[in-house]
Every structure is written in structure tokens, then in C-alpha cells.
JSON list of C-alpha atoms in Angstrom, two decimals:
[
{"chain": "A", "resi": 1, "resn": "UNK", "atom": "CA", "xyz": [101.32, 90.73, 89.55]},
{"chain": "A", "resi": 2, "resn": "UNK", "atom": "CA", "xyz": [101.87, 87.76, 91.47]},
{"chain": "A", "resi": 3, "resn": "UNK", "atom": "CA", "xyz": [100.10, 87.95, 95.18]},
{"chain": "A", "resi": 4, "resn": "UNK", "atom": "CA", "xyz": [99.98, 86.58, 97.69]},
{"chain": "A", "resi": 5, "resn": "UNK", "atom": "CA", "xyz": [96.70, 85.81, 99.91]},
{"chain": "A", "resi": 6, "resn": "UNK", "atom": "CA", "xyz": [96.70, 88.83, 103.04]},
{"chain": "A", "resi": 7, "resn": "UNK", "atom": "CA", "xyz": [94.75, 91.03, 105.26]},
{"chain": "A", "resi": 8, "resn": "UNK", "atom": "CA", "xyz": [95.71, 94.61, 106.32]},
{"chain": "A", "resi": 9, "resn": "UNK", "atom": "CA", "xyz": [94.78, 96.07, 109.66]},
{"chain": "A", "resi": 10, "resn": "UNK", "atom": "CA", "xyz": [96.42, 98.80, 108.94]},
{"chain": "A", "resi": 11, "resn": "UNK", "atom": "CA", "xyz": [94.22, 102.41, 109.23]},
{"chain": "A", "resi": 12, "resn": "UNK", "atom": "CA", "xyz": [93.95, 105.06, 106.53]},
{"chain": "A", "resi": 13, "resn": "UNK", "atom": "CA", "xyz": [96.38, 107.21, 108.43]},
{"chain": "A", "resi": 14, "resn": "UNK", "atom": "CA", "xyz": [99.39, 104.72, 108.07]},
{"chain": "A", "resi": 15, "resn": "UNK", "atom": "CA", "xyz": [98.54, 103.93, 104.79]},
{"chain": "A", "resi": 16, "resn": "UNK", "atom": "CA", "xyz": [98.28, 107.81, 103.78]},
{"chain": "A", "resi": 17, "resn": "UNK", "atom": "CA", "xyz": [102.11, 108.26, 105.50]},
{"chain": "A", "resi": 18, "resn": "UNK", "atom": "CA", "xyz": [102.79, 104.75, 103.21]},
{"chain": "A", "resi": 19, "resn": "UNK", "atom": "CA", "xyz": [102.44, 106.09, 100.21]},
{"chain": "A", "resi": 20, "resn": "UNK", "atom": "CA", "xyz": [103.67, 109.35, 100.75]},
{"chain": "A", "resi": 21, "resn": "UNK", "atom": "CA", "xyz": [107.08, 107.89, 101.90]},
{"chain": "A", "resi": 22, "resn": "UNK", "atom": "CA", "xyz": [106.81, 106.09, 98.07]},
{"chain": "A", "resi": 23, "resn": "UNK", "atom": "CA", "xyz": [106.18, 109.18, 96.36]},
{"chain": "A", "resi": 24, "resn": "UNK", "atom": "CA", "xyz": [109.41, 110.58, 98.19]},
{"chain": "A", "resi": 25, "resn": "UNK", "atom": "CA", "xyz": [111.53, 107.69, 97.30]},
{"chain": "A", "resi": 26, "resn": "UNK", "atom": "CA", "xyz": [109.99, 107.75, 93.57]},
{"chain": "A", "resi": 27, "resn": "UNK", "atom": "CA", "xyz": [111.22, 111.98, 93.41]},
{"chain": "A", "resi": 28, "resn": "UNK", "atom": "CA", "xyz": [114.88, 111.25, 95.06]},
{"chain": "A", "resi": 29, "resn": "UNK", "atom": "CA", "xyz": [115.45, 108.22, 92.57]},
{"chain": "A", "resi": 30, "resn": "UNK", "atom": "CA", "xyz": [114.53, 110.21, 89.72]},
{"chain": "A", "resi": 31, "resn": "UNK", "atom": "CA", "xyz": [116.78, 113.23, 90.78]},
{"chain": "A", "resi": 32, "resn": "UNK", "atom": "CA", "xyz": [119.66, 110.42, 91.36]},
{"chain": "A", "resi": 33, "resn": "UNK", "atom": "CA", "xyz": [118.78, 109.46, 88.04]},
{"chain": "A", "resi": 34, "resn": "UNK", "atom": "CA", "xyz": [119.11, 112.65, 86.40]},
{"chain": "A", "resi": 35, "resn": "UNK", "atom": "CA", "xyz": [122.53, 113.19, 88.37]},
{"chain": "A", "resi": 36, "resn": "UNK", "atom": "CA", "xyz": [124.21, 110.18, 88.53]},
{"chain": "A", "resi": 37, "resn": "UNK", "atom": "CA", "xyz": [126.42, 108.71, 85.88]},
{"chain": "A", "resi": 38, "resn": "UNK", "atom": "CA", "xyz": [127.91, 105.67, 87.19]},
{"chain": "A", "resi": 39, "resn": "UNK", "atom": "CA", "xyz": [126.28, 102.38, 87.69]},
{"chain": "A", "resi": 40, "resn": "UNK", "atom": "CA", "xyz": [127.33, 101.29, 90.47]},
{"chain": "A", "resi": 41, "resn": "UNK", "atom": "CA", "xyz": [126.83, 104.48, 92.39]},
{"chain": "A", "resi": 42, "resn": "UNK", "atom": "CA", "xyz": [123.10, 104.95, 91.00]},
{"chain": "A", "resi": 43, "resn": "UNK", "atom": "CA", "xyz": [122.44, 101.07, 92.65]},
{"chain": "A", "resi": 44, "resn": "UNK", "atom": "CA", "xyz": [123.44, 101.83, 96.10]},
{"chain": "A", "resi": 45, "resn": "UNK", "atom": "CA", "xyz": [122.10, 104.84, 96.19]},
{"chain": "A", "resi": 46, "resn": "UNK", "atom": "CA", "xyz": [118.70, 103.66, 95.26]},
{"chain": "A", "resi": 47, "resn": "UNK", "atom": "CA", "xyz": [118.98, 100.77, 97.71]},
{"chain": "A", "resi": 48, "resn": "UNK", "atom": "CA", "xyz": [119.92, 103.57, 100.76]},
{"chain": "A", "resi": 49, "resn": "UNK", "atom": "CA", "xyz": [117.02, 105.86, 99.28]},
{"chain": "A", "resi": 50, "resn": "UNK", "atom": "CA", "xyz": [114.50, 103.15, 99.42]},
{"chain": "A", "resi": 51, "resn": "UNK", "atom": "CA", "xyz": [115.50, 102.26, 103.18]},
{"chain": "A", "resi": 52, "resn": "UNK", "atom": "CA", "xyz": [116.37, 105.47, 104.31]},
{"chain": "A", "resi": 53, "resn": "UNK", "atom": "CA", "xyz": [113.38, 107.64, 102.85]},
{"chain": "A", "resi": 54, "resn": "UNK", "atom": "CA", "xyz": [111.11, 104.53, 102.18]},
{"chain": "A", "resi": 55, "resn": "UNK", "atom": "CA", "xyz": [111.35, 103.24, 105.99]},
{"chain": "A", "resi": 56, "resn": "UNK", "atom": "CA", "xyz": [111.40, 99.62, 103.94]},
{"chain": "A", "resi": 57, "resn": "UNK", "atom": "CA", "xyz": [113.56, 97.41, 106.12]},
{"chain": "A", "resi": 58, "resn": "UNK", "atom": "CA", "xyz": [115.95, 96.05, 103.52]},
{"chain": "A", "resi": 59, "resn": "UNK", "atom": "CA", "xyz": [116.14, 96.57, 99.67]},
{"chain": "A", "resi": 60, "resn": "UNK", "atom": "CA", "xyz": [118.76, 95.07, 97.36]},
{"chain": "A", "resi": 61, "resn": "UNK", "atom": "CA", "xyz": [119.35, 94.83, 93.22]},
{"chain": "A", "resi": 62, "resn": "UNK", "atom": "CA", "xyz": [120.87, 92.12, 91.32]},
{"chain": "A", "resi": 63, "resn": "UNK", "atom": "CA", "xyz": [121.91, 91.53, 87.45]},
{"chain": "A", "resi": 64, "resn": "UNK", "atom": "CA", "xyz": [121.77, 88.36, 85.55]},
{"chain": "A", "resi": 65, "resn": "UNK", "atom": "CA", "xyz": [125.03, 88.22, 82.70]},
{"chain": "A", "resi": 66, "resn": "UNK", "atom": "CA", "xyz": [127.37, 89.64, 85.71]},
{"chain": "A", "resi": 67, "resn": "UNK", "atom": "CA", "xyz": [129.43, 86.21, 86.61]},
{"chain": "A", "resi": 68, "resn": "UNK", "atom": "CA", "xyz": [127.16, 84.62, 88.72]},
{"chain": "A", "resi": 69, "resn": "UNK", "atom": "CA", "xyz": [123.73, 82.30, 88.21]},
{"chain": "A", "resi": 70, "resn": "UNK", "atom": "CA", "xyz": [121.06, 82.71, 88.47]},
{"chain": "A", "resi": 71, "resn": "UNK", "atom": "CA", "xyz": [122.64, 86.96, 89.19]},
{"chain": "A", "resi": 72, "resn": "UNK", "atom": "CA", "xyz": [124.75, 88.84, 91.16]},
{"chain": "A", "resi": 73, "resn": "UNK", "atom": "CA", "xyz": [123.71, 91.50, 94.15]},
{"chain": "A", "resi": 74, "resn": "UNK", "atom": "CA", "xyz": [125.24, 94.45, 93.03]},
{"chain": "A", "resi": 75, "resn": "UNK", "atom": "CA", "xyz": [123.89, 96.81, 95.77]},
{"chain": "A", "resi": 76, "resn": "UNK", "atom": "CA", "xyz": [122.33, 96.35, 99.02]},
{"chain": "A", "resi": 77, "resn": "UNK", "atom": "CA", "xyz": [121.18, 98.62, 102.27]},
{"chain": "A", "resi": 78, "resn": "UNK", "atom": "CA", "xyz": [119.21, 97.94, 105.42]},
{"chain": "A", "resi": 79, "resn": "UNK", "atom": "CA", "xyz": [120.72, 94.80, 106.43]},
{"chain": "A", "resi": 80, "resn": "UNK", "atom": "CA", "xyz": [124.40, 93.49, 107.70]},
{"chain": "A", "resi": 81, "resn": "UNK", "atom": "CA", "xyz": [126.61, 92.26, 104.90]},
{"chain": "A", "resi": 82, "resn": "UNK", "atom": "CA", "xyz": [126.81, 89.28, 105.99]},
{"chain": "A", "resi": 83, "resn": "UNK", "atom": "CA", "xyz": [123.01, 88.57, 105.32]},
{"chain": "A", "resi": 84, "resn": "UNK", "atom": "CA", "xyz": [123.37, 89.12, 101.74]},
{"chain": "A", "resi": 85, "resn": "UNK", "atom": "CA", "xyz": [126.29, 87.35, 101.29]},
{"chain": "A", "resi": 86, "resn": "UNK", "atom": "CA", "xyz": [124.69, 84.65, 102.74]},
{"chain": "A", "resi": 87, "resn": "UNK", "atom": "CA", "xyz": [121.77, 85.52, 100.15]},
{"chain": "A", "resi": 88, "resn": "UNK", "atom": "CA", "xyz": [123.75, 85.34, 97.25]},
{"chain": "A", "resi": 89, "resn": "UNK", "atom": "CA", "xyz": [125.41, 82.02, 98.48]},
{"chain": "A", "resi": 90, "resn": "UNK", "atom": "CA", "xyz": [121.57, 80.61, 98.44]},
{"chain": "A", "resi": 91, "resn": "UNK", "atom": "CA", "xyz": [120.90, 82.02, 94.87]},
{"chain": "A", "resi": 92, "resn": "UNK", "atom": "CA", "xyz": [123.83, 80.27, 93.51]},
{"chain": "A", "resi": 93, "resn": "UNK", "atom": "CA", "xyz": [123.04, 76.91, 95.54]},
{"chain": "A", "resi": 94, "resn": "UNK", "atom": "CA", "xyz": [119.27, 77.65, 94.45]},
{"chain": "A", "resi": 95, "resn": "UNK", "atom": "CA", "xyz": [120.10, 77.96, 90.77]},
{"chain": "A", "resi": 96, "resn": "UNK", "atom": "CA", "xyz": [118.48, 75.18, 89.37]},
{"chain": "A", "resi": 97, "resn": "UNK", "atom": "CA", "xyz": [115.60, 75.85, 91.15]},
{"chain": "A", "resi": 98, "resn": "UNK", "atom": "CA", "xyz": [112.11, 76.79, 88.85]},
{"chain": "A", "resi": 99, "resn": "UNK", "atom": "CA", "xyz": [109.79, 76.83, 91.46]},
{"chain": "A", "resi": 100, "resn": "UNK", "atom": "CA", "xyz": [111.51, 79.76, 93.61]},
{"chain": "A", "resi": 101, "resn": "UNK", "atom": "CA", "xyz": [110.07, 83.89, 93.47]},
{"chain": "A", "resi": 102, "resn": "UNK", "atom": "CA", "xyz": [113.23, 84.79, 91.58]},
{"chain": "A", "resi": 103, "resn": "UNK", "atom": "CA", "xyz": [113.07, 81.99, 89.09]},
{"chain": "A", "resi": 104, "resn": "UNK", "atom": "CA", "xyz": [109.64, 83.10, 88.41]},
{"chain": "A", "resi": 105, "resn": "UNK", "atom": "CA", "xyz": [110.01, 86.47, 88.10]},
{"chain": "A", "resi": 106, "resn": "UNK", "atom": "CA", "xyz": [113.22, 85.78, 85.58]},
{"chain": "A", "resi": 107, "resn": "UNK", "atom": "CA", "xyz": [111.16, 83.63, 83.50]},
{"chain": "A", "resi": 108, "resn": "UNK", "atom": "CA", "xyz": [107.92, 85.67, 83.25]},
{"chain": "A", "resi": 109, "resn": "UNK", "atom": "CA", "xyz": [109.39, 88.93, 83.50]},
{"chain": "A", "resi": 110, "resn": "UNK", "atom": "CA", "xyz": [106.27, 90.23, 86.01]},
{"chain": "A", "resi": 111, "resn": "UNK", "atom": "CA", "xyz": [106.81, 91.91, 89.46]},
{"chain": "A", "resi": 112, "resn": "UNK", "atom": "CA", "xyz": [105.62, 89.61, 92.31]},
{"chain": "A", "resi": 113, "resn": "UNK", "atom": "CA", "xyz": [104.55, 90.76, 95.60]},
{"chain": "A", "resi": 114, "resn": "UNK", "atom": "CA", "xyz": [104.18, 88.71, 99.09]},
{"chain": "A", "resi": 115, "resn": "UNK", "atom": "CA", "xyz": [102.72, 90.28, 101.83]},
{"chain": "A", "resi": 116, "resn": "UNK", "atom": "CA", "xyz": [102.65, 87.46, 104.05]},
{"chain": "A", "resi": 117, "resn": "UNK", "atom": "CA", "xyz": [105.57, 85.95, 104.25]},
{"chain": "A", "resi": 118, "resn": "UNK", "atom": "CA", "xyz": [105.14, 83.45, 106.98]},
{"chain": "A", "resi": 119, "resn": "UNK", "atom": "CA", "xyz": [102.57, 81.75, 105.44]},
{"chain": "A", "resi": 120, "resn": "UNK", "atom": "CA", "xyz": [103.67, 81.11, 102.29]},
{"chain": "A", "resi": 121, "resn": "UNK", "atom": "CA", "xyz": [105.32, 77.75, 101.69]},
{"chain": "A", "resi": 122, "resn": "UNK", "atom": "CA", "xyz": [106.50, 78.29, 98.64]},
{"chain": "A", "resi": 123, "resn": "UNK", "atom": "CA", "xyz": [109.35, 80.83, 99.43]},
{"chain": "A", "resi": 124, "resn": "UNK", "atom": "CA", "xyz": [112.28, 79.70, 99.67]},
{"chain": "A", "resi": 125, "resn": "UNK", "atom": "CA", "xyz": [114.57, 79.88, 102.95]},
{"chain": "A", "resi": 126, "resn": "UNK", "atom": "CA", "xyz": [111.30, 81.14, 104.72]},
{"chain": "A", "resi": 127, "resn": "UNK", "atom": "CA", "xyz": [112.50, 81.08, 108.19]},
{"chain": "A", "resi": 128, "resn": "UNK", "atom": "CA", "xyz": [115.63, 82.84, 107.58]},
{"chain": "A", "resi": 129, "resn": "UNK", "atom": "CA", "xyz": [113.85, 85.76, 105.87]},
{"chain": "A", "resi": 130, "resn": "UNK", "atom": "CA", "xyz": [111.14, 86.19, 108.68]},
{"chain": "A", "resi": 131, "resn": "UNK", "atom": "CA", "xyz": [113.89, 85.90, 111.07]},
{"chain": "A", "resi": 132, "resn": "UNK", "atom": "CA", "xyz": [115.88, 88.83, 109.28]},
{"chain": "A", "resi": 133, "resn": "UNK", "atom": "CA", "xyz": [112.61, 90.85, 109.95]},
{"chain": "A", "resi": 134, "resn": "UNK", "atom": "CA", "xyz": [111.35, 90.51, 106.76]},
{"chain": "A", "resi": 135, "resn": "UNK", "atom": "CA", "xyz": [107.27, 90.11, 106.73]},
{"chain": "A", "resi": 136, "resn": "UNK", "atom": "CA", "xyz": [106.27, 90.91, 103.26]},
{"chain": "A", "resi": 137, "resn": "UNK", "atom": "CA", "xyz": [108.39, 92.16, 99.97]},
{"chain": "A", "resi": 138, "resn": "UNK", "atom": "CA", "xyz": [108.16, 93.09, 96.66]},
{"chain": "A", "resi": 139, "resn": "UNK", "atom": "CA", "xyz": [110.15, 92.01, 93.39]},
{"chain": "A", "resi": 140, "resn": "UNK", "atom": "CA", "xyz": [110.26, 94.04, 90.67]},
{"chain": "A", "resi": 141, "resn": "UNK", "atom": "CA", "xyz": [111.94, 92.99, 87.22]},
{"chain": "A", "resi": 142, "resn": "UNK", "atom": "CA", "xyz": [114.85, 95.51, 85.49]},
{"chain": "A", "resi": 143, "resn": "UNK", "atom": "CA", "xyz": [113.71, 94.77, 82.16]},
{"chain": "A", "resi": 144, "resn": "UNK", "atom": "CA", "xyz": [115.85, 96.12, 78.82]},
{"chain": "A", "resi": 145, "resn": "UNK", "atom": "CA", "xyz": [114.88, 95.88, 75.21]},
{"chain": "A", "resi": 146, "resn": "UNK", "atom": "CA", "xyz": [112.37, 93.30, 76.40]},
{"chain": "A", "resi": 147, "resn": "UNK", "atom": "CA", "xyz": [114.53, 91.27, 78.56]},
{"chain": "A", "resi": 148, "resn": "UNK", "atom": "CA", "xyz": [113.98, 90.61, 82.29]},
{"chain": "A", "resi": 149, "resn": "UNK", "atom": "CA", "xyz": [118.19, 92.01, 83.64]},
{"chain": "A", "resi": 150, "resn": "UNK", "atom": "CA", "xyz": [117.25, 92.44, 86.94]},
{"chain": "A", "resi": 151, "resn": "UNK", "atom": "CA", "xyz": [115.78, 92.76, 90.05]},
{"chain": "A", "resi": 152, "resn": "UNK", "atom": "CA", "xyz": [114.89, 95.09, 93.04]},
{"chain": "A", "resi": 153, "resn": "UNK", "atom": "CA", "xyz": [113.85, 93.72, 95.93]},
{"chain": "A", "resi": 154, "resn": "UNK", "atom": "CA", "xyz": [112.15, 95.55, 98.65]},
{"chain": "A", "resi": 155, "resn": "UNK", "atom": "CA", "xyz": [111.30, 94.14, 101.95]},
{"chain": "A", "resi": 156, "resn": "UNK", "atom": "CA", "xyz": [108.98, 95.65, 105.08]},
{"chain": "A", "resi": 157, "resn": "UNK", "atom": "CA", "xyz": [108.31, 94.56, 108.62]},
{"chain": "A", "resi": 158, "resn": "UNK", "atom": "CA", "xyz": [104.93, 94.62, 107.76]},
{"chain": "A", "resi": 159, "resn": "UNK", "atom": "CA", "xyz": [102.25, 91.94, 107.04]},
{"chain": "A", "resi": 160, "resn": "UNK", "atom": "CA", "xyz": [100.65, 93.45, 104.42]},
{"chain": "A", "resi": 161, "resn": "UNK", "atom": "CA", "xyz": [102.12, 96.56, 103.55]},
{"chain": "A", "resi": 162, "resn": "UNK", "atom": "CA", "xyz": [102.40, 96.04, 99.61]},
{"chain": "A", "resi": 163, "resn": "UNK", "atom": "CA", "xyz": [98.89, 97.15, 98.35]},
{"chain": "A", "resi": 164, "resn": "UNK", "atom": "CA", "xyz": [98.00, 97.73, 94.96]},
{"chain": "A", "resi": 165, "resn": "UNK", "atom": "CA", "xyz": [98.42, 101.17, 94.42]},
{"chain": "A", "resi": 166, "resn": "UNK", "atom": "CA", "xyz": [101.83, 100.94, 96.17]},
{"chain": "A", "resi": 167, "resn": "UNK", "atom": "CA", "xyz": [102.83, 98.07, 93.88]},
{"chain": "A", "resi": 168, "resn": "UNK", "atom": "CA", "xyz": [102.34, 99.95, 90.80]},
{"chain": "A", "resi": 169, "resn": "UNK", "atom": "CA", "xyz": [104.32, 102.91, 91.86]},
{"chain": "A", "resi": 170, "resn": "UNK", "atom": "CA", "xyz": [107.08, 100.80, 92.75]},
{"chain": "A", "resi": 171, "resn": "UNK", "atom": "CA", "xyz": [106.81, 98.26, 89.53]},
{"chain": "A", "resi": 172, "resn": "UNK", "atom": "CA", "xyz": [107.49, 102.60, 87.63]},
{"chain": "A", "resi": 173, "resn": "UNK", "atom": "CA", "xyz": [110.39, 102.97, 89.53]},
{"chain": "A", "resi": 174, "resn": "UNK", "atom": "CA", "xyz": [111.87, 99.47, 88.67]},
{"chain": "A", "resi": 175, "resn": "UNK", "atom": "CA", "xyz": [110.89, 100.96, 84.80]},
{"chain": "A", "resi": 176, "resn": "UNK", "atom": "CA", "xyz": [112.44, 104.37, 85.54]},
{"chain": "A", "resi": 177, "resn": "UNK", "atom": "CA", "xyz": [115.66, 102.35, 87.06]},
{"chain": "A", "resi": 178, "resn": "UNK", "atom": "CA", "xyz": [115.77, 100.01, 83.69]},
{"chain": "A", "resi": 179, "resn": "UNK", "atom": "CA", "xyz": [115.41, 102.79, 81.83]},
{"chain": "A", "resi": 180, "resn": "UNK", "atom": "CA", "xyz": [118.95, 104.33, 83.22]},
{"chain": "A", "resi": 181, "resn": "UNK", "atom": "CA", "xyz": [120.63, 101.03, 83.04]},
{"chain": "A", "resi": 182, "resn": "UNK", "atom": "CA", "xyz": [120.51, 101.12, 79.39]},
{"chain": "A", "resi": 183, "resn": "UNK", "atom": "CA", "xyz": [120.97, 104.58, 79.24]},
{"chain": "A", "resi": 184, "resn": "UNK", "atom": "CA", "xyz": [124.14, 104.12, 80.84]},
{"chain": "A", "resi": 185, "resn": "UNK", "atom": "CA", "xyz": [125.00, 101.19, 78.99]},
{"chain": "A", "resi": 186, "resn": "UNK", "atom": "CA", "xyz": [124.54, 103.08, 75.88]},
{"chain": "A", "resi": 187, "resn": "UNK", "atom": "CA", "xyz": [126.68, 106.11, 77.02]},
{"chain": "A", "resi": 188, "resn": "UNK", "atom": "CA", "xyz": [129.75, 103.33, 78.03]},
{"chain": "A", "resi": 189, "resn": "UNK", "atom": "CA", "xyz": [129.42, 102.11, 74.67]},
{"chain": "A", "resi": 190, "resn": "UNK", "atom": "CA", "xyz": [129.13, 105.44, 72.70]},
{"chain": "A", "resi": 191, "resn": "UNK", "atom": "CA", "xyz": [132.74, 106.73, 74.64]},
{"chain": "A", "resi": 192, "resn": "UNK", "atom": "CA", "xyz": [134.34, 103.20, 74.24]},
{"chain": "A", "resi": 193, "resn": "UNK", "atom": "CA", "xyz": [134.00, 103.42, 70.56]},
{"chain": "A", "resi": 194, "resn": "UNK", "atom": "CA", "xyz": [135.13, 106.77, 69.96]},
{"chain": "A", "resi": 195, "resn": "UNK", "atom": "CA", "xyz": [138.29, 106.02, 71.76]},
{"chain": "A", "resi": 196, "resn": "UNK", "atom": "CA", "xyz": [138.69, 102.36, 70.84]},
{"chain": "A", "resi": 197, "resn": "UNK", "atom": "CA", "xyz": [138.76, 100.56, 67.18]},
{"chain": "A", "resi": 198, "resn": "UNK", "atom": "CA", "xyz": [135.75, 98.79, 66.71]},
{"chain": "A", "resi": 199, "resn": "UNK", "atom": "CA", "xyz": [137.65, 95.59, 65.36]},
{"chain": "A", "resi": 200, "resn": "UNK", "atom": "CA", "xyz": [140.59, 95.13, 67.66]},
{"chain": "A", "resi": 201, "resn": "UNK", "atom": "CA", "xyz": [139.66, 96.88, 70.82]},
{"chain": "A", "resi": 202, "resn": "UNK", "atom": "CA", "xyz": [142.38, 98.56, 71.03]},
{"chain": "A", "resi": 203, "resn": "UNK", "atom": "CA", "xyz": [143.40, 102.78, 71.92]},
{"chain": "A", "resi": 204, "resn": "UNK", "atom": "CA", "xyz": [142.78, 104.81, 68.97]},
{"chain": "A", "resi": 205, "resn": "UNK", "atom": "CA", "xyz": [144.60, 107.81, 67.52]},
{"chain": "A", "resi": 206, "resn": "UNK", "atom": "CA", "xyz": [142.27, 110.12, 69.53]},
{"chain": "A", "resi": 207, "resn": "UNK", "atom": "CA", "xyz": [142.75, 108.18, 72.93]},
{"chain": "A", "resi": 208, "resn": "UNK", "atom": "CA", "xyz": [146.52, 107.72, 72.30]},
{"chain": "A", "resi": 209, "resn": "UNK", "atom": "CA", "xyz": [147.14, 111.42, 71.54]},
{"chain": "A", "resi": 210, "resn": "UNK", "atom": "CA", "xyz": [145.05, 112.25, 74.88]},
{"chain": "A", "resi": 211, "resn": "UNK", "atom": "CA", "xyz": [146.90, 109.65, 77.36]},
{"chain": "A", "resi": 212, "resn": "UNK", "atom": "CA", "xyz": [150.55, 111.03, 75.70]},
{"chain": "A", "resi": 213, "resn": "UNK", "atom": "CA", "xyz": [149.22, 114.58, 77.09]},
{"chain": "A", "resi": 214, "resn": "UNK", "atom": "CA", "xyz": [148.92, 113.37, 80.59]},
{"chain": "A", "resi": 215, "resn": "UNK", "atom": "CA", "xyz": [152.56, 112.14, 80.26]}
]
């Protein structure tokens, strides 16, 4: 893991309630795992789960291969939409970037963790983050089959709040997260290809007999 340099002055007591809020977030994104079948649905749910439960202040997730470089925010919570709009306007104008976080984290496929944010000069759009309220955050990779997909982002108020124990719980439920993408993807392509024709795409006999029925 990538870390930053910081001090914590925070007592045993908040750190105690710290990682019990991650333990809560790590059981209600595995039971939205277990439940959830759509994509899309399973991201923003996460994202509210991790702000809501997690008390973090903002959280989002973005793919690479989704129509936009260097990826596209797919889910978001804690913040206005206009702040991540604005964030994924800066990821496309950053894309050429190598020295960035995100370009990092693409390339080496390892979480990274700040928990200082205001003084470290080497991320990116510093003042804008710190004036969001953002004073440390985590990135965590969404990697598939070996390949770095993703990211979650989480964010706190707090210098400091990302220790190492914490990090590791939250670097498994980036893995547990992964690990339903491709599930997911899987099941997509499993039900496209029993109702499509593997060479031309198109309906089969089983999918045109079904859609005739709902005539």
C-alpha cells in the first residue's frame, strides 16, 4: 500500500467505534452482494452503505472500458452531483497524466491510502478536495482475472483516519466487490448466449418463441 506520511490523535475509543462502523459496512455489502443482481444497483448501493453506515464523507466507483479515459464514475454518494461531475471532467482533462493517485493505482494495480491530504503535493486538484471536506481517502483497485477494472474511493473528514488494519478490511471489500463484478458479468453473458446466436447476435428460436408469447 501506498501511504502517505501522518499522525493520529485520535484515542482508542474512536478508533474502536472506527472499525466497528467497517465491520458493519463489510456485513451490509456482502448481504447486497448476495441479493443484488444488477450492476448498477449493487454500485450505488455500496457507495450509500459506505457513507451512510461507514460515516465516510464521500465514496464513489469508477470502471475503465466504459466510454470514458482514463474511467467512468458509475456510482457516487455523500457529495452534490455536481462535485463529481466536476470530478469526472478532471479525470478526462487529467488523462494523460502518470504521476496522479489514479494513474498509479491503474498501473500498479495496489490500493493507495492518504491520510493527509493537505500536505501532500502530489495529489492532484488538492485544494478542491480539502475544500469538499475531504482530509484523507483511500483507493482501492476492482481487479478481474488479474486486471486492475476499477476503483472505490473512500474519503473521511479525518486526518488520519485510514490505519492499517482499516486499510486491509477495506482493500477485502474492494476484492469481495470485484469478485461480484465478474460474477455478474458472467451471469449477463451465460443468459445472452442462450437467447442469442453466438455468431450473429441475433434472437434465437428460444428467445423468439418467448417474445411471440408476450404478444
Amino acid at each position: 500500500i501506498g501511504w502517505c506520511d501522518w499522525s493520529s490523535d485520535v484515542c482508542s475509543s474512536d478508533l474502536i467505534r472506527q472499525l466497528n462502523r467497517v465491520y458493519a459496512v463489510l456485513g451490509a455489502i456482502n448481504g447486497l452482494i448476495v441479493r443484488v443482481n444488477d450492476r448498477d444497483e449493487l454500485f450505488q448501493q455500496a457507495c450509500n452503505i459506505l457513507v451512510e453506515t461507514g460515516k465516510f464523507s464521500k465514496a464513489w466507483i469508477g470502471l475503465t472500458d466504459e466510454g470514458i479515459n482514463p474511467m467512468r464514475i458509475m456510482a457516487w454518494a455523500g457529495a452534490e452531483e455536481a462535485f463529481f461531475n466536476d470530478l469526472q471532467n478532471r479525470l478526462i482533462s487529467n488523462a494523460e497524466v502518470t504521476t496522479g493517485v489514479l494513474a498509479r493505482l491503474l498501473k500498479s494495480g495496489k490500493p493507495i491510502v492518504c491520510n493527509d491530504i493537505a500536505n501532500d503535493a502530489t495529489i492532484l486538484e488538492q485544494k478542491k478536495m480539502l475544500r469538499s471536506g475531504s482530509r484523507s481517502f483511500s483507493l482501492l483497485p476492482l481487479v478481474i482475472n488479474g486486471r486492475t477494472t476499477g476503483v472505490i474511493s473512500i474519503h473521511s473528514s479525518i486526518v488520519g483516519f485510514f490505519d492499517e488494519e482499516e486499510a486491509a478490511l477495506l482493500l477485502g471489500l474492494a476484492n469481495d466487490v470485484a469478485f461480484a463484478i465478474d460474477h455478474l458479468m458472467k451471469a449477463e453473458r451465460i443468459s445472452h448466449l442462450a437467447n442469442h446466436d453466438a455468431l450473429t447476435g441475433l434472437p434465437n428460436r428460444s428467445l423468439f418463441s418467448e417474445l411471440l408469447t408476450q404478444k
